[in-house]
């Protein structure tokens, strides 16, 4: 029901209490919302941030995920646990501490400052889900490929990657969407110089008389991510995802 | 699994060929690699995220904590002080914010367990279409970002919102909106934390076998006995994880308390942000963060202990 209310507001031109449904329907506010310069620049910034963080996180974390899943080395369990233990810290307190340090490093108010603080949030998912997927890859298929003459790289690209791909894709999707909506880090490290989409939304939801701005943005930004996440539904609703948090 | 279809003969040939290759060409099989090279390769691969974690988590946290005990005088000399913590615990506003956070966390956690535990038990024993619907509904908030949850709740449960309109349509006029009261964040946080809580409890319920329940029922155990004597002991680990994870996450929550909660007293999340960004006292904000760290540390340790008990990593 609350979500339905947002949709109703997004397509309402007029809705006075106590009418049960909007008294006037229309798309006028879609045009006015999208014409706002602050919305467009925040959208550009948020997309750039999310893409950068997701790719960076993948480059840094995927090899580690593979190592955790398939290799035996000293301290493997301890290191894996230390990544899961990120959850043992209150996130906002951590971000305040990072922001305090960034202040003296002159990273506050910079694009890369936000990237770094958001990167930390993504590491658990980016290591845990792909690692579980690499562990699930059928070794017999890999061996069979090696036996018919495929080299290690070819086997990895043709056999290992395709089998782990759905989980890696889901992890990247999840990272992208959660980074896009990340508010605390972007606010503490970015504001007031850099304003991401959630910050513009916050301002429109709490400080605007025009209710529709917030509604239009919510529908506009949420529907694509909702559809994207539906593809990752199986991974999200799996025990494997819950186990990443220690279930 | 696709591999299940692999004809056993092919697998057999494959294995023998592999053996042949290994002996005749001296292919570097894993077992031959020296332990040193193996360890080095593994550690190199996990190195980058470790560096990120050390430089973005351990180092900033360490430096910030030390700084909260330091005071720089006008002449640049540094002295040690507990002034910020003294200020926190003697300032009625800070204490009120802290207590509000404790209250919100406790109430939200109790509601989460009260709502999610019965659902998890129900989902474990039912395979009907209704169960699928319940599960989809309960997991739905995972697909909705916090900021949109907050907006949706403002429009729905807020004053003159759709809920009030609906109730008045059927003649009920008692409704008073929880928006901007202490209950606003509770409602939002329960909604927001429900999916993960449910997923962890459902994963825990996997340990409860149908046979055990049926055996207990055969010897005459009622629902309550079954719950206390069989289900609860089996899922106690999952419950502890749920409690630890939720306390840590609720205590430091920001977006939902910021948008749905009262301006004063406020929860620690909005308070820290205000101190850092608006009042511009980063060191006092860091001291507040240290207080939240210490408060949550018991649950953090509990969480890490639960992680070490796992065997499947």
Coordinates of C-alpha atoms in Angstrom, one line a residue:
Chain A
X1 CA 0.0 0.0 0.0
X2 CA 2.6 2.6 0.8
X3 CA 4.3 1.9 -2.5
X4 CA 1.0 2.2 -4.3
X5 CA 0.6 5.6 -2.7
X6 CA 3.8 6.8 -4.2
X7 CA 2.6 5.7 -7.7
X8 CA -0.7 7.5 -7.2
X9 CA 1.1 10.7 -6.2
X10 CA 3.5 10.5 -9.2
X11 CA 0.6 10.6 -11.6
X12 CA -1.6 13.1 -9.6
X13 CA -1.8 16.7 -10.7
X14 CA -4.1 17.5 -7.8
X15 CA -4.9 15.4 -4.7
X16 CA -6.5 17.2 -1.9
X17 CA -7.3 15.5 1.4
X18 CA -9.8 13.8 2.0
X19 CA -10.2 12.5 -1.5
X20 CA -9.5 8.8 -1.7
X21 CA -7.9 9.1 -5.1
X22 CA -6.2 12.0 -7.0
X23 CA -8.7 14.5 -8.1
X24 CA -6.7 15.3 -11.2
X25 CA -4.4 12.9 -13.1
X26 CA -1.6 13.8 -15.4
X27 CA 2.1 13.8 -16.3
X28 CA 2.7 17.5 -15.8
X29 CA 5.0 17.0 -12.9
X30 CA 7.2 14.5 -14.8
X31 CA 8.1 17.3 -17.1
X32 CA 8.8 19.8 -14.4
X33 CA 10.8 17.3 -12.3
X34 CA 13.0 16.2 -15.2
X35 CA 13.5 19.8 -16.3
X36 CA 15.2 20.7 -13.0
X37 CA 19.0 21.3 -13.3
X38 CA 19.7 19.9 -9.8
X39 CA 18.0 16.6 -10.7
X40 CA 19.9 16.1 -13.9
X41 CA 23.3 16.9 -12.4
X42 CA 22.6 14.7 -9.4
X43 CA 21.5 11.9 -11.7
X44 CA 24.8 12.2 -13.7
X45 CA 26.9 12.2 -10.6
X46 CA 25.1 9.2 -9.0
X47 CA 25.4 7.1 -12.2
X48 CA 29.1 8.0 -12.5
X49 CA 29.6 7.1 -8.9
X50 CA 27.7 3.8 -9.1
X51 CA 29.5 2.6 -12.2
X52 CA 32.9 3.5 -10.8
X53 CA 32.3 1.9 -7.5
X54 CA 30.9 -1.3 -9.0
X55 CA 33.7 -1.7 -11.5
X56 CA 36.4 -0.9 -9.0
X57 CA 34.8 -3.3 -6.5
X58 CA 34.6 -6.1 -9.1
X59 CA 38.3 -5.6 -10.1
X60 CA 39.4 -5.7 -6.5
X61 CA 37.1 -8.3 -5.1
X62 CA 36.5 -10.9 -7.8
X63 CA 40.1 -12.3 -7.8
X64 CA 39.9 -12.5 -4.0
X65 CA 36.5 -14.3 -4.2
X66 CA 38.1 -16.8 -6.5
X67 CA 41.0 -17.3 -4.2
X68 CA 38.7 -17.8 -1.2
X69 CA 36.7 -20.4 -3.1
X70 CA 39.3 -22.4 -4.8
X71 CA 42.7 -22.1 -3.2
X72 CA 44.1 -23.3 0.0
X73 CA 46.5 -20.8 1.7
X74 CA 47.5 -19.8 5.2
X75 CA 44.8 -17.8 7.0
X76 CA 42.2 -18.3 4.4
X77 CA 39.4 -18.7 6.9
X78 CA 40.6 -15.9 9.1
X79 CA 40.7 -13.5 6.2
X80 CA 37.3 -14.6 4.9
X81 CA 35.9 -14.0 8.3
X82 CA 37.5 -10.6 8.6
X83 CA 35.5 -9.5 5.6
X84 CA 32.2 -10.9 7.0
X85 CA 33.1 -9.1 10.3
X86 CA 32.6 -5.7 8.5
X87 CA 29.0 -6.2 9.6
X88 CA 30.0 -6.2 13.2
X89 CA 30.6 -2.5 13.1
X90 CA 27.8 0.1 13.2
X91 CA 28.0 1.4 9.7
X92 CA 27.2 5.0 10.3
X93 CA 29.7 5.3 13.1
X94 CA 32.3 3.9 10.8
X95 CA 31.4 6.4 8.1
X96 CA 31.7 9.3 10.5
X97 CA 35.2 8.1 11.4
X98 CA 36.2 7.8 7.8
X99 CA 34.8 11.2 7.0
X100 CA 36.7 12.7 10.0
X101 CA 39.9 11.3 8.6
X102 CA 39.0 12.4 5.0
X103 CA 38.6 15.9 6.3
X104 CA 42.3 16.2 7.1
X105 CA 43.2 14.3 3.9
X106 CA 41.2 16.9 1.9
X107 CA 39.1 14.1 0.4
X108 CA 35.8 15.6 1.7
X109 CA 33.9 17.1 -1.2
X110 CA 35.7 15.1 -3.9
X111 CA 34.4 12.4 -6.2
X112 CA 37.0 9.9 -5.2
X113 CA 36.3 10.5 -1.5
X114 CA 32.8 9.3 -2.0
X115 CA 34.0 6.4 -4.2
X116 CA 36.3 5.2 -1.4
X117 CA 33.7 5.4 1.4
X118 CA 31.1 3.6 -0.8
X119 CA 33.6 1.0 -1.8
X120 CA 33.8 -0.3 1.7
X121 CA 30.1 -1.0 1.7
X122 CA 30.3 -3.2 -1.4
X123 CA 33.1 -5.5 -0.4
X124 CA 31.2 -8.1 1.6
X125 CA 28.6 -8.8 -1.2
X126 CA 31.3 -8.7 -3.9
X127 CA 33.4 -11.2 -2.2
X128 CA 30.9 -13.5 -0.5
X129 CA 28.4 -14.1 -3.3
X130 CA 30.9 -14.7 -6.2
X131 CA 33.0 -16.9 -3.8
X132 CA 30.0 -19.1 -3.1
X133 CA 29.4 -19.3 -6.8
X134 CA 33.0 -20.3 -7.6
X135 CA 32.8 -23.0 -5.0
X136 CA 29.6 -24.3 -6.7
X137 CA 31.3 -24.7 -10.1
X138 CA 31.4 -28.3 -11.1
X139 CA 35.0 -29.4 -11.0
X140 CA 34.3 -32.4 -13.2
X141 CA 33.3 -30.2 -16.1
X142 CA 36.5 -28.2 -15.7
X143 CA 38.6 -31.4 -15.6
X144 CA 36.8 -32.7 -18.7
X145 CA 37.6 -29.5 -20.5
X146 CA 41.2 -29.7 -19.5
X147 CA 41.3 -33.3 -20.8
X148 CA 40.0 -32.5 -24.2
X149 CA 42.9 -30.0 -24.5
X150 CA 41.7 -26.7 -23.2
X151 CA 44.3 -24.7 -21.4
X152 CA 43.8 -23.2 -17.9
X153 CA 42.7 -19.8 -19.2
X154 CA 40.4 -21.3 -21.8
X155 CA 38.8 -23.5 -19.2
X156 CA 38.4 -20.6 -16.8
X157 CA 36.8 -18.4 -19.5
X158 CA 34.6 -21.1 -21.1
X159 CA 33.6 -23.3 -18.1
X160 CA 34.2 -21.6 -14.8
X161 CA 33.1 -18.0 -15.6
X162 CA 29.8 -19.0 -17.3
X163 CA 28.8 -21.1 -14.3
X164 CA 29.6 -18.5 -11.8
X165 CA 28.2 -15.6 -14.0
X166 CA 24.7 -15.4 -12.6
X167 CA 25.9 -14.9 -9.0
X168 CA 28.6 -12.5 -10.1
X169 CA 26.0 -10.6 -12.2
X170 CA 23.7 -10.5 -9.2
X171 CA 26.4 -9.2 -6.9
X172 CA 27.3 -6.5 -9.4
X173 CA 23.7 -5.5 -9.8
X174 CA 23.2 -5.4 -6.0
X175 CA 26.4 -3.3 -5.7
X176 CA 25.3 -0.9 -8.4
X177 CA 21.8 -0.4 -7.0
X178 CA 22.8 -0.1 -3.3
X179 CA 25.6 2.4 -4.3
X180 CA 23.1 4.4 -6.3
X181 CA 20.9 4.8 -3.2
X182 CA 23.7 5.1 -0.7
X183 CA 23.0 8.2 1.4
X184 CA 25.2 8.4 4.5
X185 CA 28.6 8.2 3.0
X186 CA 27.8 10.4 0.0
X187 CA 26.3 13.0 2.4
X188 CA 29.1 13.1 4.9
X189 CA 31.9 13.0 2.4
X190 CA 30.3 14.8 -0.6
X191 CA 28.0 17.5 0.8
X192 CA 27.6 20.3 0.2
X193 CA 29.8 20.4 -2.9
X194 CA 28.6 17.1 -4.5
X195 CA 25.0 16.2 -4.3
X196 CA 23.9 12.7 -5.3
X197 CA 20.4 11.6 -6.3
X198 CA 19.3 10.4 -2.8
X199 CA 20.3 13.8 -1.4
X200 CA 18.2 15.7 -3.9
X201 CA 15.4 13.3 -3.2
X202 CA 15.7 13.8 0.5
X203 CA 15.5 17.6 0.0
X204 CA 12.5 17.2 -2.3
X205 CA 10.7 14.9 0.1
X206 CA 11.3 16.8 3.3
X207 CA 11.6 20.4 2.2
X208 CA 9.3 20.8 -0.8
X209 CA 5.7 21.9 -0.9
X210 CA 5.3 20.1 -4.2
X211 CA 4.7 16.5 -3.1
X212 CA 4.9 15.2 -6.7
X213 CA 8.6 15.9 -7.1
X214 CA 9.5 13.3 -4.6
X215 CA 6.9 10.9 -6.0
X216 CA 8.1 11.2 -9.6
X217 CA 11.7 10.7 -8.7
X218 CA 10.9 7.7 -6.5
X219 CA 8.9 6.0 -9.3
X220 CA 11.4 7.0 -12.0
X221 CA 14.5 5.8 -10.1
X222 CA 13.0 2.8 -8.3
X223 CA 11.2 1.0 -11.2
X224 CA 14.4 0.3 -13.2
X225 CA 16.3 -0.9 -10.2
X226 CA 13.3 -3.0 -9.1
X227 CA 13.2 -4.7 -12.5
X228 CA 17.0 -5.2 -12.4
X229 CA 16.9 -6.7 -9.0
X230 CA 14.1 -9.1 -10.0
X231 CA 16.7 -10.8 -12.2
X232 CA 18.8 -11.3 -9.1
X233 CA 15.8 -12.5 -7.1
X234 CA 16.9 -16.1 -6.8
X235 CA 20.3 -15.1 -5.5
X236 CA 18.8 -12.6 -3.1
X237 CA 16.2 -15.0 -1.7
X238 CA 18.7 -17.8 -1.3
X239 CA 20.3 -19.2 1.8
X240 CA 23.6 -18.3 0.3
X241 CA 22.8 -14.6 0.5
X242 CA 21.7 -15.0 4.1
X243 CA 24.8 -17.0 4.9
X244 CA 26.9 -14.1 3.9
X245 CA 25.6 -12.4 7.0
X246 CA 26.3 -15.3 9.2
X247 CA 23.0 -17.2 9.1
Chain B
X1 CA 23.3 -30.1 -12.3
X2 CA 24.5 -30.3 -15.9
X3 CA 27.4 -32.5 -14.7
X4 CA 25.0 -35.2 -13.6
X5 CA 24.4 -35.9 -17.3
X6 CA 28.1 -36.5 -18.0
X7 CA 28.3 -40.1 -19.1
X8 CA 30.4 -42.1 -16.6
X9 CA 32.5 -43.5 -19.5
X10 CA 33.5 -40.1 -20.6
X11 CA 34.4 -39.2 -17.0
X12 CA 36.4 -42.4 -16.8
X13 CA 38.3 -41.7 -20.0
X14 CA 38.9 -38.2 -18.9
X15 CA 40.4 -39.3 -15.6
X16 CA 42.8 -41.8 -17.2
X17 CA 43.9 -39.2 -19.8
X18 CA 44.6 -36.7 -17.1
X19 CA 46.7 -39.3 -15.3
X20 CA 48.5 -40.0 -18.5
X21 CA 49.2 -36.3 -19.1
X22 CA 50.3 -35.7 -15.6
X23 CA 52.8 -38.6 -15.7
X24 CA 54.1 -38.1 -19.2
X25 CA 54.3 -34.4 -19.7
X26 CA 54.8 -33.4 -16.1
X27 CA 51.9 -31.0 -16.1
X28 CA 52.1 -28.8 -12.9
X29 CA 49.3 -30.3 -10.9
X30 CA 48.1 -28.4 -7.8
X31 CA 49.6 -31.0 -5.4
X32 CA 53.1 -30.4 -6.7
X33 CA 53.2 -26.7 -6.2
X34 CA 55.2 -25.7 -3.2
X35 CA 53.3 -24.6 -0.2
X36 CA 55.1 -21.3 -0.3
X37 CA 54.0 -20.5 -3.9
X38 CA 50.5 -21.6 -3.1
X39 CA 50.2 -19.4 -0.1
X40 CA 51.8 -16.5 -1.9
X41 CA 49.4 -16.7 -4.8
X42 CA 46.3 -16.9 -2.6
X43 CA 47.5 -14.0 -0.4
X44 CA 48.3 -11.9 -3.5
X45 CA 44.8 -12.4 -4.8
X46 CA 43.1 -11.4 -1.6
X47 CA 45.6 -8.6 -1.0
X48 CA 43.8 -5.7 -2.7
X49 CA 40.6 -6.0 -0.7
X50 CA 42.6 -6.5 2.4
X51 CA 44.5 -3.3 1.7
X52 CA 41.2 -1.5 1.1
X53 CA 39.8 -2.8 4.3
X54 CA 42.9 -1.9 6.3
X55 CA 43.1 1.6 4.9
X56 CA 39.4 2.4 4.9
X57 CA 38.2 0.6 8.0
X58 CA 41.0 -0.1 10.5
X59 CA 43.2 2.9 9.9
X60 CA 40.4 5.6 9.9
X61 CA 38.7 4.1 12.9
X62 CA 42.0 3.9 14.8
X63 CA 43.0 7.5 13.9
X64 CA 39.6 8.9 14.7
X65 CA 39.3 7.1 18.0
X66 CA 42.7 8.5 19.1
X67 CA 41.8 12.0 18.0
X68 CA 38.7 12.0 20.1
X69 CA 41.1 11.9 23.1
X70 CA 43.3 14.7 21.8
X71 CA 43.1 18.4 22.1
X72 CA 45.2 20.7 20.0
X73 CA 46.0 24.0 21.7
X74 CA 46.5 27.4 20.0
X75 CA 50.2 26.9 19.9
X76 CA 49.9 23.5 18.2
X77 CA 50.7 21.3 21.1
X78 CA 48.6 18.2 21.6
X79 CA 47.2 17.2 25.0
X80 CA 45.2 14.2 26.1
X81 CA 41.6 14.7 27.3
X82 CA 38.3 13.0 28.1
X83 CA 36.5 16.2 27.6
X84 CA 34.4 15.1 24.6
X85 CA 33.1 12.0 26.4
X86 CA 32.5 14.0 29.6
X87 CA 30.5 16.4 27.5
X88 CA 28.5 13.7 25.8
X89 CA 27.4 12.1 29.0
X90 CA 26.7 15.3 30.9
X91 CA 24.8 17.0 28.0
X92 CA 21.1 16.2 28.5
X93 CA 20.4 16.4 24.8
X94 CA 23.1 13.9 23.9
X95 CA 21.9 11.5 26.6
X96 CA 18.3 11.9 25.5
X97 CA 19.4 11.0 21.9
X98 CA 21.3 8.1 23.1
X99 CA 18.4 6.7 25.2
X100 CA 16.0 7.3 22.3
X101 CA 18.3 5.2 20.1
X102 CA 18.4 2.4 22.7
X103 CA 14.6 2.5 23.0
X104 CA 14.1 2.4 19.2
X105 CA 16.6 -0.4 18.7
X106 CA 15.0 -2.5 21.5
X107 CA 11.4 -2.0 20.4
X108 CA 12.2 -2.5 16.7
X109 CA 14.2 -5.7 17.4
X110 CA 11.4 -7.1 19.6
X111 CA 8.9 -6.4 16.8
X112 CA 11.1 -7.9 14.1
X113 CA 11.5 -11.2 16.0
X114 CA 7.8 -11.3 16.9
X115 CA 6.9 -10.8 13.2
X116 CA 9.6 -12.8 11.4
X117 CA 9.9 -15.9 13.6
X118 CA 6.3 -17.1 13.1
X119 CA 6.6 -16.4 9.3
X120 CA 9.9 -18.3 9.1
X121 CA 8.3 -21.3 11.0
X122 CA 5.2 -21.1 8.7
X123 CA 7.3 -21.0 5.6
X124 CA 9.4 -24.0 6.7
X125 CA 6.4 -26.3 7.1
X126 CA 4.2 -25.1 4.3
X127 CA 4.7 -25.5 0.5
X128 CA 1.5 -23.9 -0.6
X129 CA 0.9 -21.0 -3.0
X130 CA 0.0 -18.9 -0.1
X131 CA 3.4 -19.5 1.4
X132 CA 5.0 -18.3 -1.8
X133 CA 2.9 -15.1 -1.6
X134 CA 3.9 -14.6 2.0
X135 CA 7.5 -15.0 1.3
X136 CA 7.4 -12.7 -1.7
X137 CA 5.6 -10.0 0.4
X138 CA 8.1 -10.3 3.3
X139 CA 11.1 -10.1 1.0
X140 CA 9.7 -7.2 -1.0
X141 CA 11.2 -4.4 1.1
X142 CA 14.7 -5.7 0.1
X143 CA 13.9 -4.4 -3.4
X144 CA 12.9 -1.0 -2.1
X145 CA 15.7 1.5 -1.1
X146 CA 15.4 3.1 2.3
X147 CA 14.8 6.5 1.0
X148 CA 11.8 5.4 -1.1
X149 CA 10.5 3.4 1.9
X150 CA 10.6 6.6 3.9
X151 CA 8.9 8.7 1.3
X152 CA 6.2 6.0 0.8
X153 CA 5.5 5.8 4.5
X154 CA 5.3 9.6 4.9
X155 CA 2.6 9.7 2.2
X156 CA 0.8 6.6 3.5
X157 CA 0.9 6.8 7.3
X158 CA 1.6 10.6 7.6
X159 CA -1.1 13.2 8.6
X160 CA -3.8 13.3 5.9
X161 CA -2.2 10.4 4.2
X162 CA -3.9 7.5 2.4
X163 CA -4.2 5.4 5.6
X164 CA -6.1 8.1 7.4
X165 CA -8.3 8.7 4.3
X166 CA -9.1 5.0 4.0
X167 CA -10.0 4.7 7.7
X168 CA -12.2 7.8 7.6
X169 CA -14.0 6.4 4.6
X170 CA -15.2 3.5 6.7
X171 CA -16.0 5.8 9.6
X172 CA -13.0 5.5 11.8
X173 CA -11.7 8.8 13.0
X174 CA -9.4 7.9 15.9
X175 CA -6.2 7.8 13.7
X176 CA -3.2 9.8 14.8
X177 CA -0.2 9.6 12.6
X178 CA 3.0 8.1 14.0
X179 CA 5.0 10.3 11.6
X180 CA 7.5 12.5 13.4
X181 CA 6.8 10.6 16.7
X182 CA 9.2 7.9 18.1
X183 CA 7.0 5.2 16.4
X184 CA 7.7 6.6 12.9
X185 CA 11.3 5.2 12.8
X186 CA 10.2 2.0 14.4
X187 CA 7.6 1.3 11.7
X188 CA 10.1 2.2 8.9
X189 CA 12.9 0.2 10.4
X190 CA 10.8 -2.9 11.0
X191 CA 9.8 -2.8 7.3
X192 CA 13.4 -2.2 6.2
X193 CA 15.0 -4.9 8.3
X194 CA 12.4 -7.6 7.8
X195 CA 13.8 -9.3 4.7
X196 CA 17.3 -10.1 6.0
X197 CA 15.9 -11.1 9.4
X198 CA 13.5 -13.5 7.7
X199 CA 16.2 -14.9 5.4
X200 CA 18.5 -15.6 8.3
X201 CA 15.7 -17.2 10.3
X202 CA 14.6 -19.3 7.3
X203 CA 18.1 -20.5 6.8
X204 CA 18.2 -21.4 10.5
X205 CA 14.9 -23.3 10.2
X206 CA 16.5 -25.6 7.6
X207 CA 18.1 -27.4 10.5
X208 CA 14.6 -28.3 11.9
X209 CA 13.6 -31.6 10.3
X210 CA 10.1 -32.6 9.7
X211 CA 10.9 -36.0 11.2
X212 CA 11.9 -34.6 14.6
X213 CA 8.7 -32.6 14.8
X214 CA 6.6 -35.7 13.8
X215 CA 8.4 -37.9 16.4
X216 CA 7.7 -35.3 19.1
X217 CA 4.1 -35.1 18.1
X218 CA 3.8 -38.9 18.2
X219 CA 4.8 -38.9 21.8
X220 CA 2.2 -36.2 22.5
X221 CA 4.1 -32.9 22.5
X222 CA 1.9 -29.8 21.9
X223 CA 2.8 -26.9 19.7
X224 CA 4.3 -24.9 22.6
X225 CA 6.5 -27.8 23.7
X226 CA 7.6 -28.4 20.2
X227 CA 8.6 -24.8 19.9
X228 CA 10.5 -24.6 23.2
X229 CA 12.1 -28.0 23.2
X230 CA 12.8 -28.6 19.5
X231 CA 12.6 -25.5 17.3
X232 CA 14.1 -22.9 19.6
X233 CA 17.3 -24.9 20.6
X234 CA 18.0 -25.6 16.9
X235 CA 17.6 -22.1 15.7
X236 CA 19.2 -20.4 18.7
X237 CA 22.4 -19.6 16.6
X238 CA 20.4 -18.0 13.9
X239 CA 18.4 -16.0 16.5
X240 CA 21.6 -14.7 18.0
X241 CA 22.9 -13.7 14.6
X242 CA 19.6 -11.9 14.0
X243 CA 19.8 -10.1 17.3
X244 CA 23.5 -9.1 16.9
X245 CA 23.2 -8.0 13.3
X246 CA 20.0 -6.0 13.8
X247 CA 21.2 -4.2 17.0
X248 CA 24.3 -3.1 15.2
X249 CA 22.4 -2.0 12.1
X250 CA 19.5 -0.4 13.9
X251 CA 21.7 1.5 16.4
X252 CA 23.5 3.2 13.5
X253 CA 20.6 3.7 11.2
X254 CA 20.2 7.0 9.5
X255 CA 17.9 7.6 6.5
X256 CA 14.7 6.3 8.1
X257 CA 15.1 7.9 11.5
X258 CA 16.1 11.1 9.8
X259 CA 13.0 11.3 7.7
X260 CA 10.4 9.7 9.9
X261 CA 11.5 10.5 13.4
X262 CA 11.1 13.5 15.6
X263 CA 13.7 16.3 15.4
X264 CA 14.3 16.1 19.2
X265 CA 15.4 13.8 20.7
X266 CA 16.7 12.1 17.6
X267 CA 18.6 8.9 17.0
X268 CA 22.4 8.7 17.0
X269 CA 22.6 8.5 13.2
X270 CA 21.0 11.9 12.5
X271 CA 22.7 13.3 15.5
X272 CA 26.1 12.4 14.3
X273 CA 25.4 13.7 10.9
X274 CA 24.2 17.0 12.3
X275 CA 27.2 17.3 14.5
X276 CA 29.6 16.6 11.7
X277 CA 28.0 18.4 8.8
X278 CA 26.0 21.2 10.3
X279 CA 27.6 22.0 13.7
X280 CA 31.0 21.2 12.1
X281 CA 32.5 19.5 15.1
X282 CA 34.0 16.4 13.5
X283 CA 35.8 15.3 16.6
X284 CA 32.7 15.5 18.7
X285 CA 30.9 13.5 16.0
X286 CA 33.7 10.9 16.1
X287 CA 33.3 10.8 19.9
X288 CA 29.6 10.0 19.4
X289 CA 30.6 7.3 16.9
X290 CA 33.0 5.8 19.5
X291 CA 30.1 5.7 22.0
X292 CA 27.9 3.8 19.4
X293 CA 30.9 1.5 18.8
X294 CA 31.2 0.7 22.4
X295 CA 27.5 0.2 22.8
X296 CA 27.4 -2.2 19.9
X297 CA 30.7 -3.9 20.7
X298 CA 29.1 -6.6 22.8
X299 CA 26.9 -7.5 19.9
X300 CA 29.8 -7.1 17.4
X301 CA 31.8 -9.6 19.5
X302 CA 28.8 -11.9 19.7
X303 CA 28.4 -11.7 15.9
X304 CA 32.1 -12.5 15.3
X305 CA 31.8 -15.5 17.7
X306 CA 28.9 -16.8 15.8
X307 CA 30.9 -16.4 12.6
X308 CA 33.8 -18.4 13.9
X309 CA 31.4 -21.3 14.7
X310 CA 30.7 -21.8 11.1
X311 CA 32.2 -24.6 9.1
X312 CA 31.3 -23.8 5.6
X313 CA 33.8 -21.1 4.7

